[in-house]
Structures are given as C-alpha cells and as structure tokens.
Amino acid sequence: MCHQVAARVQQRARVVAPLLDIRRHRALLQRQAHLLGHAGEQVAEDHQGHPCGPRARHWLQNIGAVSSPASFLLPPLLLAACGQPPRDAPAPQVPPPQGPLPSPRQLAWHEREFYAFVHFGPNTFTGEEWGRGDEDPAVFNPGALDCRQWVQAFRSAGMTGVVLTAKHHDGFCNWPSRHSRHTVAHTAWRGGRGDVVRELADACREAGLALGVYLSPWDRNHPDYGRNDAAYNDFFARQLEELLRGYGPLFEVWWDGANGDRGDPAKFQEYDWNRFIGLVRQHQPEAVIFSDTGPDIRWIGNESGVAGATCWATMHSRRMDPGSGDPTPAQLNAGEEGGDAWLPGEVDVSIRPGWFWRAPEDARVKSVPELVKIYEESVGRGCSLILNVPPDARGLIHETDVQRLAGLGTVLRATYGPGTNLAAGRPARASSAWGGDPAFGAGAVTDGDPRSSWAAADGQTAAWIEIDLEPGTVFDRVVLAEPIALGQRVRRFTVEARDNGQWSAIASGTTIGRKRIVVLDTVITADALRVSVLDARATPLLSELGLHRLAAR
C-alpha cells in the first residue's frame, strides 16, 4: 500500500431543527452528559425543569460558537429550538469548549484506540502488493480459512475491532458482489458460495469486536475506471451500498488514496466523493470515514507507526478542499494547532514488512518490544492504531504473528490494564480549580472516572497539579489525558518528581489530547509527582494522570 494524499471534499450536513418534544430533548442531553461528564450533567439537570433553561442555553451557545463541519450537531439543533439566550443569562458554571469539537462518532472511534487491519485477497497467493486486476480469480483458495481464529488472535492483543480489505486495488471482491465477476463467487473456494466479509462479520459479532471495511476507490479490473467517470462512480456506489447494507453495523469505512495510474491523464478518475460520503452517512451513520485527509479521521503521514511528538487532532479544512493543494506528510503527522476541523490521526502500520502475507517474511514479524513502542507512539500520542496482520495462504493468521499479538497483549495489560495505575486514588492538589468548585478539583485526575476532570481557574492558561504517592513508588510511564469532548488545549507541559524532599524535572512535552503516554528515559522512584501546564489555548483541563511501570517482556 502506498498513500498519495487525496483531496478532501467537505460533507456539509443539512440541519433541520423543528421544535423537539421534551422527551427527545432529554434523551439527547443524557447522551451528551455521558460524553461530557460534569458539563453535560449540568445542562441535562437544567433541562429537566425547562426545555431550554438559561444555563443550558448559555452553555450550548458556547459550543455552537466554536462548531465546525467536524463538531457536534446537537448544540445547533438545541439552539435552534431554544432561541437565543436572554441578555441577563448568568455566566457559565462549567469550562466552555475550546476550538472544534469531535462528533459523537469521532468520540466513539477515539475510545476504540487499537484495532486490526487485514489485507487478504489474490495478492496473498501471487506475492504481489498491488495486483494488476487481471489475475485469475481461481488463484484465491484459502482452504483452511477461519475468521474466528483471526478474531481470537486480535482479541489476545487487546484489539477492539478489525478492518478488512473487502476490495483492494486489483478489484477482487472478498464478497460475492453482484456487480463484478472478479469476486469470491468465481473461485473454487467454498464451491463459489463463500463470503469472507460475511464470515468475518459473524466472527466479530460473536467475539464482541467491531467490523470495518476497506474499499479501494482505485480498481484496476474495471473497464470504466479512468475512462468513464460517471459509469465508474455508479459502479463504486453500488458496491459500497452492498457493504454498507449487507453486513450489520460498521465502525469505519476506509478509502485508500493510492493510485498508480495518477500520472496517466488517460486513466484519471474523478471520484464523486460527496455521493460516496452521503451513502455512508445514510446507511452507517455511526461509522467514521478514513481517507488520507478525512472527512472524519486522517492519515498520519507515514506507514511506520509513528504519530508526531506534537500531535493536534485538528486541521485547517481549507487544505482539504479541492484545488487548495494537499497537506504535506509533516502537516498530517503533527496536525495543526488552530485548525477549524476536528480531524484526528489514524496510525496504520503492518506487523510485517509488507501489507499482504508472504512466506519469506515469516521470520521478519515485528517483535513485542517493537509493537509496544508503536502502541506508545500512536495511541500514546492521541491517535488510534490500526495494525495490519495479514492471513496466510491457508486463510489463517500465521503462528508467529499469533504469538507476537499474544505477547503484545500480555505486556499492555500488565503495564496499562486495570490495577496498574500507581497514582489511582492518591491525594492530589492543584494551583486552582474552576470557580473553586470541588467537582473540578485535583482529585478528578486520580478517581478513575474519565468523565470527571480537573479544570484550572477561569482565565488561566498555565497551572499545576500535584499527587502524593506512596514513598518509594517506582514508575517509568506517565499517562495524561484531556477531556477532548471540550476540545484540545495543552501546548506545553513539564513533569517533575519528588524524592526525599528534592524535586527534579523528569520529562517535558507539547500536546496531550485524547491520551499522552510519556515514556521516561529511566525508572523513577518518587513520593510525589507534579505536572505543570506551561501554556494552553484555554483553561487547562485534565481527566487523567496515571503512573505505570513497563511490564517485563
């Protein structure tokens, strides 16, 4: 797979805001409360007495004021129904949002953190990375295919879902598409009655994993590609609808930007992105859409498994408009502070040198330490990690890959799993709290509740928080998190540790976002820890401050 950054066409939602009945209002606000913790609870409580109480109106107006094409649709809906706040509306009693905000589907995607990528098709049997589209479908014959074995291997690593290449660039369909003859239906596998997408969907449902699909826009098998734009777009839309409507809920739809014919004007295809995005929104409204530049999640700019040490979840939408010029890999890797769209990064990397299985690479599978490092430099930098694990020609995840996934899961659970946070429940204090309210006090970062947050006093963009530890606490990882439902704020921070009365600096960093894993240079022994936010775009908020020790491999 080789990415070439594609132009992004913004999908503009049409928002209709009728006067909603109070029961529907309450259901929407309860969902918002779940996502936003105390802030949402205040709005929901205010709402119990009146469809649009003054506190709710003021708070929702603040959200609406910073909304973007990638932000919540709920606030504009409620503001339209409520009308404008009165001039004497009281000041908000919760920290107002900052910048563009994630949509509910983006928030749900952030929570997934880590999931599998599966490249599987004729290339598995031919040894190609990019098939030419003229392969004999009969080459595809995974006699021992077992998607349940795949899913169990993924679960052992702690993955929460899987995205399958339903169709790669060769145009071969891993489902019996009615619109192509280059499919599993024209193979001897399962007597021509097989359906890899169906078998994986069933296995995921049984195991509690989410399913996503990769559908390559570039199709080297279809005769209309690059020659008849309208006809090919109709074909692609029909195949997309088959996947969107036929296999249950999807959490992600993945569109690759690769196109080896891009330099040939005779084969340039003008995609109807608005139409394709609209189909996903219609049939799978909870699914995020990946392409190199969105509209929901972006490519991270490399395929080595590394997000930027500075990594904003925002980008300037103008860079994704047709004709504006593509964002560079460096811009994609770091994101853009002050961007007007919430467009977080997804880190894609393969457990092997290639994306499809090849026998010579059985001895080149990434080690557990390499995989842990990738996790910490992707999930630990506010992104999600999609790790490719390709099945072999039998239709099974190779034994070496299975062992590495299990080893990775063992280390991650022993390092970051339940009961491993050495700061959990410890006493905490801070330089200030929002409005002097204990609900936004320092204890929120050690209470184990991701919905609660410490917030510094209004107007401050620098603040600190300290945690008292058991004497002799030993750790080498610091985990920080911002409540991103209210935006991304922190620009720069430092970490200090105290031992025997002496404070010393042990780390510094820039962005935090959804999660920041600070890997320390050495193992630290301390009886207290201080995190100082040196600069932020608005009042600093933290929902987690954890200390961990890397488990033995």
XYZ file of C-alpha atoms in Angstrom:
553
model
C 0.000 0.000 0.000
C 1.336 3.434 -0.852
C -0.625 6.520 0.102
C -0.900 9.592 -2.054
C -2.769 12.352 -0.281
C -6.157 12.836 -1.930
C -8.275 15.976 -1.983
C -10.981 16.071 0.635
C -14.447 17.252 -0.216
C -16.272 18.552 2.814
C -19.619 16.976 3.523
C -21.957 19.707 4.656
C -24.789 18.442 6.819
C -28.241 19.903 6.392
C -29.548 20.573 9.879
C -33.274 20.740 10.380
C -34.305 21.965 13.820
C -38.011 21.538 14.491
C -39.400 22.081 17.960
C -38.490 18.770 19.540
C -40.619 17.293 22.296
C -39.120 17.277 25.774
C -38.566 13.510 25.879
C -36.378 13.620 22.801
C -34.505 16.590 24.275
C -33.800 14.647 27.430
C -32.534 11.589 25.547
C -30.139 13.728 23.531
C -28.909 15.573 26.590
C -28.382 12.357 28.541
C -26.111 11.149 25.748
C -24.276 14.482 25.807
C -23.939 14.192 29.589
C -22.336 10.775 29.202
C -19.807 12.228 26.766
C -19.061 15.436 28.614
C -19.249 14.436 32.274
C -19.989 17.289 34.675
C -20.540 19.821 31.925
C -23.194 17.714 30.237
C -24.773 16.775 33.564
C -25.286 20.435 34.402
C -27.010 21.030 31.085
C -29.160 17.917 31.477
C -30.176 18.891 35.016
C -31.020 22.412 33.875
C -33.099 20.895 31.118
C -35.275 18.844 33.482
C -37.202 21.939 34.525
C -37.448 23.654 31.147
C -36.692 22.561 27.568
C -34.090 25.314 27.340
C -33.128 26.599 30.768
C -30.766 29.598 30.951
C -27.691 27.596 31.889
C -28.343 25.129 29.075
C -28.823 27.932 26.558
C -25.632 29.711 27.572
C -23.510 26.562 27.558
C -24.899 25.286 24.274
C -24.387 28.682 22.672
C -20.702 28.467 23.567
C -20.455 25.067 21.884
C -22.289 26.288 18.813
C -19.960 29.260 18.548
C -16.953 27.008 18.020
C -18.653 24.323 15.980
C -17.168 23.246 12.666
C -18.117 20.672 9.999
C -16.490 18.094 12.278
C -18.237 19.144 15.529
C -21.339 18.127 17.458
C -24.656 18.597 15.661
C -26.580 18.509 18.946
C -25.838 22.091 20.080
C -27.002 23.761 16.843
C -30.170 21.663 16.964
C -30.957 22.679 20.522
C -30.011 26.320 19.996
C -32.304 26.497 17.010
C -35.153 25.075 19.085
C -34.360 27.213 22.149
C -33.686 30.536 20.508
C -31.051 32.992 21.672
C -30.233 33.406 25.375
C -31.547 36.448 27.234
C -29.164 39.331 27.814
C -29.131 38.652 31.552
C -28.089 34.988 31.196
C -25.699 34.060 34.038
C -22.080 33.188 33.380
C -21.453 29.510 32.597
C -20.659 27.317 35.609
C -18.598 24.867 33.574
C -15.482 25.420 31.442
C -16.589 26.411 27.940
C -15.448 24.319 24.974
C -12.335 25.304 23.031
C -11.987 25.150 19.262
C -13.558 22.494 17.028
C -15.015 19.509 18.846
C -15.276 15.803 17.991
C -18.603 14.449 16.814
C -20.199 11.551 18.719
C -18.955 9.112 16.061
C -15.422 10.505 16.417
C -15.574 10.236 20.208
C -16.633 6.589 19.915
C -13.774 5.982 17.472
C -11.264 7.586 19.865
C -12.388 5.121 22.546
C -11.538 2.140 20.321
C -7.829 3.083 20.343
C -6.404 -0.122 18.817
C -7.751 -2.451 16.133
C -6.646 -4.755 13.337
C -6.161 -4.237 9.617
C -6.497 -7.330 7.407
C -5.068 -7.364 3.880
C -6.292 -10.510 2.159
C -7.023 -11.472 -1.452
C -5.314 -12.752 -4.611
C -2.108 -10.947 -3.594
C -1.865 -13.394 -0.698
C -1.337 -16.134 -3.292
C 0.589 -14.270 -6.008
C 3.084 -12.437 -3.797
C 2.100 -9.035 -5.206
C 1.464 -5.911 -3.136
C -0.555 -4.199 -5.859
C -2.395 -6.668 -8.055
C -2.943 -5.703 -11.676
C -6.595 -6.682 -11.858
C -6.017 -9.356 -14.496
C -5.472 -12.194 -12.004
C -7.415 -15.390 -12.489
C -9.888 -15.434 -9.568
C -9.192 -19.155 -9.255
C -5.858 -18.336 -7.608
C -7.805 -17.413 -4.463
C -8.377 -20.620 -2.490
C -7.728 -20.372 1.283
C -8.639 -23.939 2.121
C -8.449 -23.588 5.918
C -9.884 -20.083 6.291
C -11.093 -19.473 9.849
C -12.119 -15.932 10.735
C -12.750 -16.982 14.326
C -9.052 -17.790 14.598
C -8.252 -14.293 13.321
C -10.555 -12.660 15.822
C -9.184 -14.611 18.781
C -5.654 -13.564 17.822
C -6.750 -9.931 17.629
C -8.528 -10.113 20.982
C -5.419 -11.520 22.622
C -3.604 -8.283 21.726
C -6.363 -6.131 23.196
C -7.739 -5.016 19.837
C -11.313 -3.748 19.713
C -12.158 -4.240 16.040
C -10.943 -5.170 12.572
C -10.979 -3.504 9.141
C -10.909 -5.929 6.182
C -9.788 -5.156 2.642
C -13.123 -6.050 1.089
C -11.611 -4.914 -2.229
C -8.003 -3.883 -2.867
C -6.620 -2.146 -5.963
C -6.863 -5.310 -8.074
C -10.657 -5.054 -7.894
C -11.078 -8.547 -6.438
C -14.058 -8.653 -4.079
C -13.920 -10.685 -0.875
C -17.697 -10.857 -1.026
C -19.935 -12.098 -3.876
C -20.660 -8.680 -5.356
C -23.488 -8.678 -7.865
C -21.682 -6.010 -9.873
C -18.421 -7.782 -10.726
C -17.140 -11.133 -11.898
C -13.795 -10.589 -10.149
C -15.051 -11.998 -6.842
C -15.043 -14.980 -4.495
C -18.128 -16.250 -6.319
C -15.925 -17.060 -9.309
C -13.452 -19.205 -7.388
C -13.400 -22.805 -6.240
C -13.252 -21.694 -2.609
C -16.355 -22.834 -0.717
C -17.676 -24.079 -4.056
C -18.135 -20.499 -5.235
C -20.525 -19.793 -2.341
C -18.024 -18.248 0.065
C -18.084 -14.751 1.527
C -15.066 -13.601 3.546
C -16.810 -10.421 4.672
C -19.768 -12.442 5.983
C -17.586 -14.918 7.843
C -15.588 -12.125 9.445
C -18.730 -10.171 10.352
C -20.137 -13.259 12.082
C -16.877 -13.919 13.934
C -16.658 -10.295 15.084
C -20.230 -10.311 16.331
C -19.645 -13.498 18.324
C -16.443 -12.127 19.886
C -17.678 -8.588 20.524
C -15.313 -6.896 18.069
C -16.357 -4.088 15.744
C -16.175 -4.502 11.957
C -14.921 -2.032 9.381
C -14.404 -2.296 5.630
C -11.704 -1.060 3.254
C -12.963 -0.444 -0.275
C -10.309 0.753 -2.711
C -11.545 3.560 -4.975
C -8.823 2.587 -7.458
C -9.980 -0.526 -9.325
C -7.547 -1.932 -11.889
C -10.040 -4.542 -13.051
C -12.969 -2.331 -14.010
C -13.005 -1.186 -17.659
C -14.661 2.179 -16.907
C -12.094 3.282 -14.342
C -10.461 6.499 -15.579
C -12.329 6.284 -18.874
C -15.955 6.933 -17.945
C -16.162 8.796 -14.653
C -19.940 8.637 -14.264
C -20.194 4.931 -15.068
C -17.387 4.012 -12.701
C -18.801 6.162 -9.898
C -22.151 4.403 -10.305
C -20.370 1.056 -10.060
C -18.392 2.079 -6.973
C -21.528 3.431 -5.280
C -23.367 0.153 -5.900
C -20.530 -1.880 -4.395
C -20.294 0.492 -1.453
C -24.018 0.088 -0.794
C -23.671 -3.691 -0.819
C -21.164 -3.472 2.009
C -22.982 -0.753 3.928
C -26.326 -2.548 3.867
C -25.394 -6.204 3.935
C -23.155 -6.905 6.932
C -24.529 -5.191 10.006
C -23.074 -2.211 11.871
C -19.712 -0.870 10.697
C -17.454 1.328 12.793
C -15.190 2.513 9.961
C -15.112 2.829 6.172
C -11.574 3.062 4.752
C -10.723 4.674 1.394
C -7.117 4.350 0.250
C -5.521 7.256 -1.576
C -3.189 5.045 -3.623
C -3.499 5.302 -7.410
C -0.654 4.051 -9.563
C -2.339 5.492 -12.659
C -2.413 9.046 -11.273
C 0.312 10.217 -13.649
C -1.578 8.989 -16.725
C -4.190 11.600 -17.797
C -5.960 8.950 -19.838
C -6.692 6.991 -16.654
C -7.520 9.821 -14.241
C -10.766 9.140 -12.389
C -12.827 11.989 -10.933
C -14.465 10.482 -7.850
C -17.900 11.597 -6.664
C -16.842 11.943 -3.028
C -19.975 13.793 -1.928
C -22.105 10.925 -3.154
C -19.950 8.269 -1.506
C -19.817 10.121 1.816
C -23.580 10.599 1.684
C -24.126 6.857 1.289
C -22.042 6.133 4.379
C -23.920 8.757 6.389
C -27.240 7.348 5.198
C -26.625 3.664 5.840
C -23.936 3.662 8.562
C -24.286 6.979 10.430
C -22.108 5.793 13.328
C -19.179 4.857 11.074
C -16.172 7.129 10.721
C -14.714 7.618 7.258
C -10.965 7.402 6.713
C -9.144 8.788 3.754
C -5.785 10.491 3.596
C -7.486 13.736 4.617
C -10.800 12.792 6.224
C -13.637 13.690 6.485
C -13.633 12.052 9.956
C -10.087 10.784 10.505
C -6.841 11.468 8.661
C -3.750 9.563 7.601
C -0.830 10.226 9.935
C 1.615 10.871 7.075
C 3.692 7.667 7.301
C 3.300 3.897 7.496
C 5.938 3.292 10.160
C 3.618 3.512 13.155
C 4.686 6.910 14.497
C 2.491 9.906 15.243
C 4.102 13.272 15.799
C 5.633 14.095 19.169
C 3.443 17.157 18.760
C 0.100 15.897 17.501
C -3.013 18.041 17.246
C -6.355 16.425 16.433
C -7.272 19.479 14.378
C -6.520 20.537 10.802
C -7.368 23.512 8.612
C -10.247 22.388 6.418
C -9.067 24.646 3.581
C -6.186 22.232 2.999
C -8.663 19.500 2.198
C -10.725 21.454 -0.318
C -10.253 20.505 -3.993
C -7.682 22.680 -5.706
C -6.164 24.011 -2.492
C -3.117 21.733 -2.554
C -2.575 18.652 -0.453
C -1.342 18.794 3.145
C 2.209 17.518 3.489
C 3.097 14.339 5.406
C 4.652 16.554 8.087
C 1.413 18.511 8.481
C -0.592 15.301 8.665
C 1.817 13.872 11.235
C 1.615 16.844 13.592
C -1.873 18.145 12.879
C -2.415 21.881 13.003
C -2.957 23.962 16.097
C -5.837 26.319 15.480
C -7.300 24.176 12.710
C -11.043 24.614 12.236
C -11.892 20.907 11.837
C -11.576 18.026 14.303
C -9.663 15.543 12.149
C -7.631 13.169 14.348
C -4.937 10.862 13.046
C -5.114 7.120 12.487
C -1.741 5.363 12.516
C -1.534 2.489 10.021
C 1.385 0.060 10.081
C 1.931 -3.619 9.306
C 3.231 -6.277 11.661
C 5.322 -7.476 8.683
C 7.393 -5.622 6.068
C 4.557 -5.936 3.542
C 0.817 -5.499 3.745
C -0.031 -8.920 2.305
C 1.365 -12.194 3.629
C 4.495 -13.645 2.040
C 6.245 -16.774 3.274
C 9.758 -15.199 3.282
C 8.505 -12.609 5.776
C 7.530 -15.205 8.391
C 10.917 -14.562 10.003
C 10.507 -10.772 9.860
C 7.457 -10.249 12.047
C 7.826 -7.298 14.410
C 8.930 -8.177 17.931
C 6.863 -7.490 21.043
C 9.143 -4.573 22.084
C 8.753 -3.055 18.607
C 4.971 -3.379 18.836
C 4.865 -1.845 22.319
C 6.874 1.122 21.020
C 4.448 1.549 18.122
C 1.498 1.484 20.537
C 3.081 4.115 22.764
C 3.934 6.355 19.790
C 0.447 6.163 18.284
C -2.243 5.585 20.910
C 0.123 7.292 23.338
C 0.123 10.423 21.160
C -3.625 10.862 20.934
C -4.257 8.771 17.802
C -5.727 5.334 17.136
C -3.591 2.438 15.927
C -4.663 0.143 13.085
C -2.151 -2.718 12.979
C -2.133 -4.845 9.839
C -1.997 -8.610 10.460
C -2.380 -10.427 7.119
C -3.671 -14.017 6.951
C -1.556 -16.543 5.081
C -2.476 -18.683 2.072
C -4.242 -21.184 4.344
C -6.583 -18.426 5.473
C -5.094 -18.335 8.981
C -3.060 -15.837 10.966
C 0.440 -17.314 10.943
C 1.685 -18.861 14.178
C 4.458 -16.280 14.589
C 2.009 -13.400 14.261
C -0.326 -15.075 16.759
C 2.499 -15.363 19.289
C 3.539 -11.727 18.846
C -0.023 -10.489 19.262
C -0.471 -12.511 22.431
C 2.836 -11.207 23.767
C 1.842 -7.638 22.992
C -1.467 -8.063 24.786
C 0.261 -9.518 27.835
C 2.615 -6.537 28.113
C -0.094 -3.934 27.515
C -2.430 -5.443 30.109
C 0.348 -5.773 32.685
C 1.514 -2.203 32.033
C -1.679 -0.240 31.400
C -4.515 -2.572 32.381
C -6.824 -2.414 35.410
C -4.983 -2.146 38.706
C -1.696 -0.915 37.200
C -2.075 2.839 37.810
C 0.196 3.695 40.732
C -1.475 7.098 41.148
C -5.030 5.759 41.409
C -6.895 7.182 44.374
C -3.911 9.128 45.670
C -4.362 12.577 47.267
C -3.997 15.452 44.825
C -3.894 19.231 44.919
C -3.726 21.911 42.257
C -2.854 25.557 41.788
C -6.546 26.368 41.291
C -9.931 24.919 40.359
C -12.654 26.259 38.100
C -14.861 28.547 40.175
C -13.435 26.995 43.327
C -15.782 24.080 42.643
C -14.616 20.745 44.165
C -16.231 18.992 41.211
C -13.362 20.381 39.125
C -10.723 19.788 41.791
C -7.443 17.915 41.531
C -8.912 14.620 42.724
C -10.677 14.218 39.380
C -7.441 13.048 37.730
C -6.947 10.100 40.107
C -10.562 8.993 40.655
C -10.595 6.532 37.744
C -13.607 8.227 36.138
C -12.807 9.510 32.619
C -15.911 11.723 32.742
C -14.529 13.856 35.563
C -11.845 16.481 35.024
C -9.658 18.900 36.882
C -10.055 22.400 35.483
C -7.860 25.340 36.416
C -9.397 28.702 37.243
C -11.079 30.705 34.503
C -8.646 32.857 32.545
C -5.554 30.850 33.441
C -3.544 29.180 30.693
C -0.806 27.900 33.000
C -1.397 25.781 36.095
C -0.048 22.815 38.022
C -1.314 19.700 39.754
C 0.496 17.518 42.313
C -0.099 13.972 43.518
C 1.182 12.472 46.764
C 2.476 8.940 46.196
C 3.362 6.043 48.411
C 7.006 6.531 49.414
C 9.265 4.575 47.082
C 6.794 4.443 44.176
C 8.643 3.219 41.077
C 7.455 4.045 37.547
C 8.685 4.802 34.026
C 5.482 5.871 32.237
C 3.281 8.912 32.849
C -0.174 8.876 31.235
C -2.072 12.140 30.733
C -5.434 12.806 29.107
C -7.551 15.814 28.228
C -11.372 15.629 28.081
C -11.431 16.085 24.319
C -15.223 16.432 24.208
C -14.412 20.013 25.264
C -11.556 20.414 22.780
C -7.768 20.068 22.777
C -5.928 22.737 24.752
C -2.460 21.994 26.115
C 0.509 23.325 24.150
C 3.348 22.601 26.564
C 3.861 20.791 29.871
C 6.565 19.503 32.211
C 6.682 16.612 34.682
C 8.617 16.701 37.954
C 9.135 14.052 40.628
C 9.973 14.455 44.320
C 12.127 12.023 46.255
C 13.427 12.662 49.772
C 12.252 16.261 49.607
C 14.034 17.060 46.334
C 12.123 17.960 43.154
C 13.663 17.179 39.777
C 12.435 17.532 36.192
C 11.896 14.137 34.554
C 10.074 14.955 31.289
C 8.564 17.654 29.126
C 6.213 17.611 26.183
C 3.863 19.550 23.963
C 0.381 18.253 23.117
C -1.690 15.837 25.217
C -5.081 15.259 23.565
C -7.057 12.034 23.972
C -4.095 10.281 25.616
C -0.429 11.039 26.101
C 1.982 8.329 27.226
C 5.204 9.943 28.385
C 7.964 7.315 28.201
C 10.659 8.289 30.687
C 14.353 7.922 29.984
C 14.885 5.982 33.195
C 12.969 4.331 36.007
C 11.930 6.905 38.625
C 11.488 6.464 42.368
C 9.351 9.188 43.945
C 6.934 10.123 46.719
C 5.182 12.904 44.771
C 4.623 13.995 41.184
C 3.870 17.396 39.672
C 2.566 18.138 36.182
C 2.790 21.783 35.165
C 0.885 23.047 32.153
C 3.116 25.853 30.931
C 0.897 27.016 28.084
C -2.574 26.183 26.802
C -5.036 27.559 24.269
C -7.619 27.973 27.036
C -8.140 26.931 30.648
C -6.224 23.647 31.130
C -8.340 20.543 31.759
C -7.027 17.066 32.604
C -9.152 13.951 33.025
C -6.356 11.508 33.871
C -2.912 11.463 35.412
C -1.542 7.943 35.711
C 1.788 6.371 36.608
C 2.821 2.972 35.275
C 5.799 0.617 35.125
C 6.589 -1.217 31.890
C 5.987 -4.905 32.470
C 8.697 -7.461 31.841
C 8.572 -8.780 28.288
